[in-house]
CSV table of N, CA and C in Angstrom, one decimal:
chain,number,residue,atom,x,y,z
A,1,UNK,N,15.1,2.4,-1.6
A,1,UNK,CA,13.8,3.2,-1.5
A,1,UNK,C,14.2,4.6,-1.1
A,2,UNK,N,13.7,5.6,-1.8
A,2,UNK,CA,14.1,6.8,-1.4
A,2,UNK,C,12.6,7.4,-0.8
A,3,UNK,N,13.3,8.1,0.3
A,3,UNK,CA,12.0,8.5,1.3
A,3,UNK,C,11.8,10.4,1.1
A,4,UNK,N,10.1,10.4,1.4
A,4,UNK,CA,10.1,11.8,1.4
A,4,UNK,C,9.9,12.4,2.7
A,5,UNK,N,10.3,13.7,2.7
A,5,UNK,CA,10.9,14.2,4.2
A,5,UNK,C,9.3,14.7,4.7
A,6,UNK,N,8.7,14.6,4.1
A,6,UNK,CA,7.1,15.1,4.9
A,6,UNK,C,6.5,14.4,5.1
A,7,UNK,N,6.7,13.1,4.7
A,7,UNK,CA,6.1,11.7,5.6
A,7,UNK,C,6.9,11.1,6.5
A,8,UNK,N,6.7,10.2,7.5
A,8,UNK,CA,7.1,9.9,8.6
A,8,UNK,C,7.7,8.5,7.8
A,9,UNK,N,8.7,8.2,7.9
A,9,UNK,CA,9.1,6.6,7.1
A,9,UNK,C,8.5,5.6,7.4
A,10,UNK,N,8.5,5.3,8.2
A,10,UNK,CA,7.6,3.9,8.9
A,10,UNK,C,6.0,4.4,8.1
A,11,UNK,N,5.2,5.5,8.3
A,11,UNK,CA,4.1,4.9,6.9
A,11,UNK,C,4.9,5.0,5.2
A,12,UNK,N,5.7,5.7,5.1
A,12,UNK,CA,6.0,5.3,3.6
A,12,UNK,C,6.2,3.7,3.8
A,13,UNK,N,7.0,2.9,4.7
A,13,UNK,CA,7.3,1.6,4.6
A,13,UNK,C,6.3,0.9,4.4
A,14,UNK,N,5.3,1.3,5.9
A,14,UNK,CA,3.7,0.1,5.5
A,14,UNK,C,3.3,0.3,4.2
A,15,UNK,N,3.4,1.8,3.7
A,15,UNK,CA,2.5,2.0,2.0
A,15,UNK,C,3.2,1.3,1.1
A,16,UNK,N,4.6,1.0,1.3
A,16,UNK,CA,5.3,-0.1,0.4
A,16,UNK,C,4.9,-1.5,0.3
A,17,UNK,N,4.7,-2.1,1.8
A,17,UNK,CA,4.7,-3.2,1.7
A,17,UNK,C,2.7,-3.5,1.5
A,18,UNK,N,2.2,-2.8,2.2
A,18,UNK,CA,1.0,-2.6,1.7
A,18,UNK,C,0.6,-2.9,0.0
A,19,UNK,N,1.3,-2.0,-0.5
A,19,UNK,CA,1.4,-2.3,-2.1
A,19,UNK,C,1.8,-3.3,-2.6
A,20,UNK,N,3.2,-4.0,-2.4
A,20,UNK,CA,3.4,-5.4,-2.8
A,20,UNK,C,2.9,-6.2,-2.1
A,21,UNK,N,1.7,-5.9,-1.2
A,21,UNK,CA,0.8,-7.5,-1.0
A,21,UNK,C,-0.6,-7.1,-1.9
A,22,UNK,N,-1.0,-5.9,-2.3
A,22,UNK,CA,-2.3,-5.8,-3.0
A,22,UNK,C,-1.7,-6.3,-4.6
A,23,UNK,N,-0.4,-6.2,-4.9
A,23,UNK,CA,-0.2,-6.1,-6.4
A,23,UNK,C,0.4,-7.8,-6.5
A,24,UNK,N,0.4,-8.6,-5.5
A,24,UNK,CA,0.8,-10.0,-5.2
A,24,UNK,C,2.6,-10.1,-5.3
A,25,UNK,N,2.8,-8.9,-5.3
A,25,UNK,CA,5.0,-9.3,-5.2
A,25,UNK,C,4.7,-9.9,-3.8
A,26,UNK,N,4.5,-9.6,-2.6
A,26,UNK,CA,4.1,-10.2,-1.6
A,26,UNK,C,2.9,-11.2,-1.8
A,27,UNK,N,3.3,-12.9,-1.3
A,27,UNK,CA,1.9,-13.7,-1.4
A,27,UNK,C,2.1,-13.6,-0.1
A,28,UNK,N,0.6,-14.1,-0.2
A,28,UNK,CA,0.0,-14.9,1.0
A,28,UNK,C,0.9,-15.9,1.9
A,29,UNK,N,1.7,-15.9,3.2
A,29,UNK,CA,2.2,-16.6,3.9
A,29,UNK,C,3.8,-15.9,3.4
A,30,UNK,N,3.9,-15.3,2.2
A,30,UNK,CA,5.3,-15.0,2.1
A,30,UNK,C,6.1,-15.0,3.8
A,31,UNK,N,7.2,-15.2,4.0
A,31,UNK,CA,8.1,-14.7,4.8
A,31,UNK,C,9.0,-13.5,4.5
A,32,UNK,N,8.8,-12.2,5.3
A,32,UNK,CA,9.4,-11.1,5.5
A,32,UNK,C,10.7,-11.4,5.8
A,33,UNK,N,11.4,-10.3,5.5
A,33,UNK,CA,13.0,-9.9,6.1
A,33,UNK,C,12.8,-10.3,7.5
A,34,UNK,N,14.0,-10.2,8.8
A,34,UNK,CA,13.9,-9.9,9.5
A,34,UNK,C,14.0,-8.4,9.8
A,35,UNK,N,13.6,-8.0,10.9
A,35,UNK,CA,13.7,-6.2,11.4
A,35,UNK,C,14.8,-5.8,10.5
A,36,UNK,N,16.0,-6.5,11.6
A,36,UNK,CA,17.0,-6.2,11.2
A,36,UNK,C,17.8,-6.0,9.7
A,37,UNK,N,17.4,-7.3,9.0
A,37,UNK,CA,17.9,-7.3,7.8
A,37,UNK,C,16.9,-6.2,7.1
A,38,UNK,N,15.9,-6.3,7.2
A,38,UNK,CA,15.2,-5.2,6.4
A,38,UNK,C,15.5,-3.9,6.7
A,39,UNK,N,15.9,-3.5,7.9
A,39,UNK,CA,16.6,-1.9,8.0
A,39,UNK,C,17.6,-1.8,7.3
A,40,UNK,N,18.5,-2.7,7.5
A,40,UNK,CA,19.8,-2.3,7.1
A,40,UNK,C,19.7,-1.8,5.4
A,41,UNK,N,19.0,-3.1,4.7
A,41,UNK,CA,18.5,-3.2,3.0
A,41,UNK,C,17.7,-2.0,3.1
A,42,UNK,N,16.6,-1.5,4.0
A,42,UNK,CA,16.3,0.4,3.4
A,42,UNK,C,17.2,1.6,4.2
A,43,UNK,N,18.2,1.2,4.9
A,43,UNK,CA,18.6,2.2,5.4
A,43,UNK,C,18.2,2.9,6.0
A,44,UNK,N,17.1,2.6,7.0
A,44,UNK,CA,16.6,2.8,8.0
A,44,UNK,C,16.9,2.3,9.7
A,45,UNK,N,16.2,2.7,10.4
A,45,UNK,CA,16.8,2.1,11.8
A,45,UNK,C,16.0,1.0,12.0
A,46,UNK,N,16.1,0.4,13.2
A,46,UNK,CA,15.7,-0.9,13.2
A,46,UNK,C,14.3,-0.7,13.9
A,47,UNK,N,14.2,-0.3,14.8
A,47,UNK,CA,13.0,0.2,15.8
A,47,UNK,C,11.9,0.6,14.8
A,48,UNK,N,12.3,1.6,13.6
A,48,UNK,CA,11.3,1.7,12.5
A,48,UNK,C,10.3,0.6,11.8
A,49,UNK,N,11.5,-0.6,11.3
A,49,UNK,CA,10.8,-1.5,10.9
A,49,UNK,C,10.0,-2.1,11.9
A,50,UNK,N,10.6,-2.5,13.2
A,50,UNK,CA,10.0,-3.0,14.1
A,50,UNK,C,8.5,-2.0,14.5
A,51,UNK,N,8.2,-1.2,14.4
A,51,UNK,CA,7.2,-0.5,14.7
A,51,UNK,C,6.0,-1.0,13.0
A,52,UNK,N,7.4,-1.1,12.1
A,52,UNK,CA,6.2,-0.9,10.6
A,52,UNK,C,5.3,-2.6,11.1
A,53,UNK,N,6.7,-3.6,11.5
A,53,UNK,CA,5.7,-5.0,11.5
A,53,UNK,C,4.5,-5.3,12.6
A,54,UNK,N,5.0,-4.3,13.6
A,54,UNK,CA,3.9,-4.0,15.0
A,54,UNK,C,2.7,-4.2,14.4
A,55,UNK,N,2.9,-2.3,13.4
A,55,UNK,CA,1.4,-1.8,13.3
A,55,UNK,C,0.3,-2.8,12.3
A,56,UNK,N,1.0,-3.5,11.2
A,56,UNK,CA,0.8,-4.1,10.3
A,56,UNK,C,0.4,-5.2,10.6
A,57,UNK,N,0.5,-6.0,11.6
A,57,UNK,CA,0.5,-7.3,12.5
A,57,UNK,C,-1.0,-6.6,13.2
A,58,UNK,N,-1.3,-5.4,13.7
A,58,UNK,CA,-2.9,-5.0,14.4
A,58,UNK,C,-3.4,-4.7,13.5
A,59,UNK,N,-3.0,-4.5,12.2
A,59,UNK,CA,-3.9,-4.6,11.0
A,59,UNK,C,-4.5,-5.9,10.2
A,60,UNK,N,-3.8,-7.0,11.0
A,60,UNK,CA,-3.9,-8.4,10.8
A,60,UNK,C,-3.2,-8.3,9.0
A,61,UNK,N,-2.4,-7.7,8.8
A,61,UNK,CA,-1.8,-8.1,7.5
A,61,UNK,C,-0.4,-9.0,7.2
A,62,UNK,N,0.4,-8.5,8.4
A,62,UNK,CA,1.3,-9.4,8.8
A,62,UNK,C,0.6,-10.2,10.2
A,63,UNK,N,1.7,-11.8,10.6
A,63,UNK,CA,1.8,-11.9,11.5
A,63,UNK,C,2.9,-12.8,11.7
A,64,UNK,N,3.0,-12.7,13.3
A,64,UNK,CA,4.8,-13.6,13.3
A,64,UNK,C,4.3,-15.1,14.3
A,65,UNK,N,5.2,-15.8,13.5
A,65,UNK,CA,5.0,-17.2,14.2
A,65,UNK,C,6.5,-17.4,15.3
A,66,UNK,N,6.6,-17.4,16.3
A,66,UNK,CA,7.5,-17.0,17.3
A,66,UNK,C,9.1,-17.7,17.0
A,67,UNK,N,10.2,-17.7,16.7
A,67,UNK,CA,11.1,-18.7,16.3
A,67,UNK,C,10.9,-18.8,14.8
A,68,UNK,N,10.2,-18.4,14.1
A,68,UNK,CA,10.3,-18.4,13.1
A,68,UNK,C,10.1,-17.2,11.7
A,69,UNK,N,9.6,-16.2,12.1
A,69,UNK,CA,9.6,-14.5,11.8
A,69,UNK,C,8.1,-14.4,11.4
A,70,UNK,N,8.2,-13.3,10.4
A,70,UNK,CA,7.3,-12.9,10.1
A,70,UNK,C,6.6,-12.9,8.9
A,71,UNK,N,5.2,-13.0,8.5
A,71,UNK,CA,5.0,-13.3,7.8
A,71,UNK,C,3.8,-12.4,7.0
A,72,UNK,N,3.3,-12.6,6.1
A,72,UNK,CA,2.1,-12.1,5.0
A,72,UNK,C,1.0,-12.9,5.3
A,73,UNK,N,-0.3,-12.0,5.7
A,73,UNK,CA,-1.4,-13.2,6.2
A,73,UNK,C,-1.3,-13.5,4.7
A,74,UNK,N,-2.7,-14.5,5.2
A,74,UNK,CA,-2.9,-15.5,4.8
A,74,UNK,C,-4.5,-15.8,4.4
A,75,UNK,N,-5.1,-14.5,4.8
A,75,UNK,CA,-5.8,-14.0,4.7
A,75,UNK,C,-6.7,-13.4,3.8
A,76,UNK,N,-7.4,-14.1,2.5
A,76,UNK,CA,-8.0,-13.2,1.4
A,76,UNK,C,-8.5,-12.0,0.8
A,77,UNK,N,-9.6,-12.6,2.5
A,77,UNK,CA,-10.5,-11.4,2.9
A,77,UNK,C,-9.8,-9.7,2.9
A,78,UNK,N,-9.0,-10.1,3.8
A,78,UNK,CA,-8.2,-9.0,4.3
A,78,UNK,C,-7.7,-8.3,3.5
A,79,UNK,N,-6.6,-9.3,2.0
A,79,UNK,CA,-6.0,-8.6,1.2
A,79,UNK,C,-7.4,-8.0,0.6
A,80,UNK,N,-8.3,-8.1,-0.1
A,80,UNK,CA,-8.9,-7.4,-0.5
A,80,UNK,C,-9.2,-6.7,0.1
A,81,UNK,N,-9.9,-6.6,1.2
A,81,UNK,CA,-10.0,-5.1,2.0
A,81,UNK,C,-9.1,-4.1,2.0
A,82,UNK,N,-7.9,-5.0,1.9
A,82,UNK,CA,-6.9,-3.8,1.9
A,82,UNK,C,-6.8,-2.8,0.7
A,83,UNK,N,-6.9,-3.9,-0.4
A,83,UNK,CA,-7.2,-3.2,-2.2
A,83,UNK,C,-8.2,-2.1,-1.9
A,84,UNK,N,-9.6,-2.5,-1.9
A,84,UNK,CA,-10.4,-1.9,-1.5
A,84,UNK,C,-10.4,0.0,-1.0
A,85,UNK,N,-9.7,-0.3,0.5
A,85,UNK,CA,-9.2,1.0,1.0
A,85,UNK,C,-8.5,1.6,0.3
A,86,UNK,N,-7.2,1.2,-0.4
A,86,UNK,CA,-6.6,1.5,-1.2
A,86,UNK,C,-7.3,1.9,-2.4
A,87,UNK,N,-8.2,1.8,-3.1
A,87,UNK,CA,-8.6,2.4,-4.2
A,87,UNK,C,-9.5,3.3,-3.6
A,88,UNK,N,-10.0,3.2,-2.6
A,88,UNK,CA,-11.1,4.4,-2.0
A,88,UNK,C,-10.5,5.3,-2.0
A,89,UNK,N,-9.2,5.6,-1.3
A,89,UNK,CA,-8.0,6.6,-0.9
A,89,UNK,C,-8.2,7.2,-2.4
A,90,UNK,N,-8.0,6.3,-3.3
A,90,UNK,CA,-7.5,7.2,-4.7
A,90,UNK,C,-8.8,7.7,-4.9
A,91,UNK,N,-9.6,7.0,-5.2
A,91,UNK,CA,-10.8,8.0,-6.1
A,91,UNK,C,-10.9,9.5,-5.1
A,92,UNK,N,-11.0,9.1,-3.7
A,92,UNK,CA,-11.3,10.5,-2.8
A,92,UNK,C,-10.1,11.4,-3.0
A,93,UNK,N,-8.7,11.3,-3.2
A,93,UNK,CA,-8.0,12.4,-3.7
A,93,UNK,C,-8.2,12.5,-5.3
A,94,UNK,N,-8.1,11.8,-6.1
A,94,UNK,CA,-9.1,12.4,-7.4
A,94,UNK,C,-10.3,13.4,-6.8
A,95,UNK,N,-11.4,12.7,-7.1
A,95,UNK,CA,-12.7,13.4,-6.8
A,95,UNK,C,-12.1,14.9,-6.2
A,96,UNK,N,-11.6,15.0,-4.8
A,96,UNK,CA,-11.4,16.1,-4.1
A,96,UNK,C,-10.7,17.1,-5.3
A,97,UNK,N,-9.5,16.7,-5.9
A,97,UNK,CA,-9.0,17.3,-7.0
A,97,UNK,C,-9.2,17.6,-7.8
A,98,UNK,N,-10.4,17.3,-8.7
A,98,UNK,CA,-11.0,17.6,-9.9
A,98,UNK,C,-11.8,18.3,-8.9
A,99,UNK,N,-12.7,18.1,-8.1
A,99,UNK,CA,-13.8,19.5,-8.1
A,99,UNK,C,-12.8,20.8,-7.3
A,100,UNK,N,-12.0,20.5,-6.9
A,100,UNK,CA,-11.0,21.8,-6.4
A,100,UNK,C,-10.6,22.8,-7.5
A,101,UNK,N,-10.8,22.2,-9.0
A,101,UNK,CA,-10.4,22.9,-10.3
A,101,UNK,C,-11.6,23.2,-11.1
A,102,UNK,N,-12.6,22.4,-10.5
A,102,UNK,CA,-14.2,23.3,-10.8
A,102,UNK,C,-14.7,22.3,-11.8
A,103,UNK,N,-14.6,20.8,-11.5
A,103,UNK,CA,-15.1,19.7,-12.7
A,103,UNK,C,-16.1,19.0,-11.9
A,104,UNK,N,-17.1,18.7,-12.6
A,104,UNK,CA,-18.2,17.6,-12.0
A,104,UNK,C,-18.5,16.5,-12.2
A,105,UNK,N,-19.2,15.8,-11.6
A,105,UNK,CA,-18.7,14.3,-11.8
A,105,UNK,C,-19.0,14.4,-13.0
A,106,UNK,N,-19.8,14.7,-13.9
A,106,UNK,CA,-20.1,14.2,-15.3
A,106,UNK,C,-18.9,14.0,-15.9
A,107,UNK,N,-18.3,15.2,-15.8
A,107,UNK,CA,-16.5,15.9,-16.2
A,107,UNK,C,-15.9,14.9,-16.0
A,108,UNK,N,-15.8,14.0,-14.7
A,108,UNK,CA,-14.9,13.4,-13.8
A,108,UNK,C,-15.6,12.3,-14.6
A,109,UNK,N,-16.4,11.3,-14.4
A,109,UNK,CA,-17.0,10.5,-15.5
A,109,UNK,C,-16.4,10.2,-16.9
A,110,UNK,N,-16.3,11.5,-17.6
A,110,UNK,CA,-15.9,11.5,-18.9
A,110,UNK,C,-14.5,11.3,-19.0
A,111,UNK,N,-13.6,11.6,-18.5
A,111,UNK,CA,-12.1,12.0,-17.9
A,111,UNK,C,-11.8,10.2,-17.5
A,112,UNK,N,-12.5,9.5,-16.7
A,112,UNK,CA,-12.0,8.3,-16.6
A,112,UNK,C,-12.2,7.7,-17.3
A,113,UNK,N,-13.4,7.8,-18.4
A,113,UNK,CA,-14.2,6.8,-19.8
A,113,UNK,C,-12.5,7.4,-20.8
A,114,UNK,N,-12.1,8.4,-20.7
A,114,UNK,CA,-11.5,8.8,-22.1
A,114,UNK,C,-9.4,8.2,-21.3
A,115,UNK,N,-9.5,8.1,-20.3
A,115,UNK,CA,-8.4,7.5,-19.9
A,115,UNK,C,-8.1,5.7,-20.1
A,116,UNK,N,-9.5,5.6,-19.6
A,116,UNK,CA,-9.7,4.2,-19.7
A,116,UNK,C,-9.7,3.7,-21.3
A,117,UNK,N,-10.3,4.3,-22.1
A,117,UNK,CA,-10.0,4.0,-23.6
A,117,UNK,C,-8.6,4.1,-23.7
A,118,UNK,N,-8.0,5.5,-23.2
A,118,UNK,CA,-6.6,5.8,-24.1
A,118,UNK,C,-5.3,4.6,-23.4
A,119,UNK,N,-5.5,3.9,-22.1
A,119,UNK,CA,-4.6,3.2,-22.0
A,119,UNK,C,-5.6,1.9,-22.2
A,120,UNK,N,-6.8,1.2,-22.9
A,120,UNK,CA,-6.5,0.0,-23.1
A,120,UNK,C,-6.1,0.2,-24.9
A,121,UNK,N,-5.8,1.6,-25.4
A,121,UNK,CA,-5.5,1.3,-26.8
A,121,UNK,C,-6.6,1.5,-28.1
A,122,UNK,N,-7.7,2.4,-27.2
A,122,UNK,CA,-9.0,2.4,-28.4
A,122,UNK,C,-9.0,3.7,-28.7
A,123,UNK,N,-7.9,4.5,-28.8
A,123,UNK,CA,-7.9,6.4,-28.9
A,123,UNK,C,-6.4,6.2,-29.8
């Protein structure tokens, strides 16, 4: 994983694992690395992971079963909510972006009808 220097690593990490549980590479109940093994495998320190599985655990996305590590809820609800946020995030930096260049939703409207055609293959 190559990291960017203007984000703080430990959220690029949750946005990673974040993403492989919305896109299912992560299921439900998966078992995680431990800390340790997973620092070493991104090259990171250990205290980072351990902070990423903290925060992610009071987000109820992970949790650890004690003697036995950590895990991917299990949770449905959740994962979708998580999708959910995750797609709000995007449309709001779209939206913000298109009208920052002077487009209205109509514009913005048309722009996803003519994307949405061109990647299922009808353009």
């Amino acid at each position: 994983m190559e990291f960017n220097n203007n984000i703080p690593i430990y959220i690029q990490v949750m946005e990673k694992i974040k993403q492989e549980i919305v896109t299912s590479r992560l299921k439900p109940g998966d078992k995680m690395p431990s800390s340790r093994d997973y620092s070493v495998e991104l090259g990171i320190n250990f205290n980072t992971v351990a902070r990423v599985y903290k925060e992610m655990e009071m987000e109820e996305l992970l949790f650890t079963k004690r003697g036995l590590g950590t895990f991917v809820t299990e949770s449905s609800d959740r994962v979708e909510r998580l999708r959910f946020e995750m797609a709000k995030k995007q449309i709001e930096l779209f939206v913000s972006g298109m009208r920052q260049i002077g487009y209205t939703k109509k514009d913005m409207i048309k722009f996803i009808e003519m994307e949405n055609d061109y990647t299922e293959g009808d353009i």
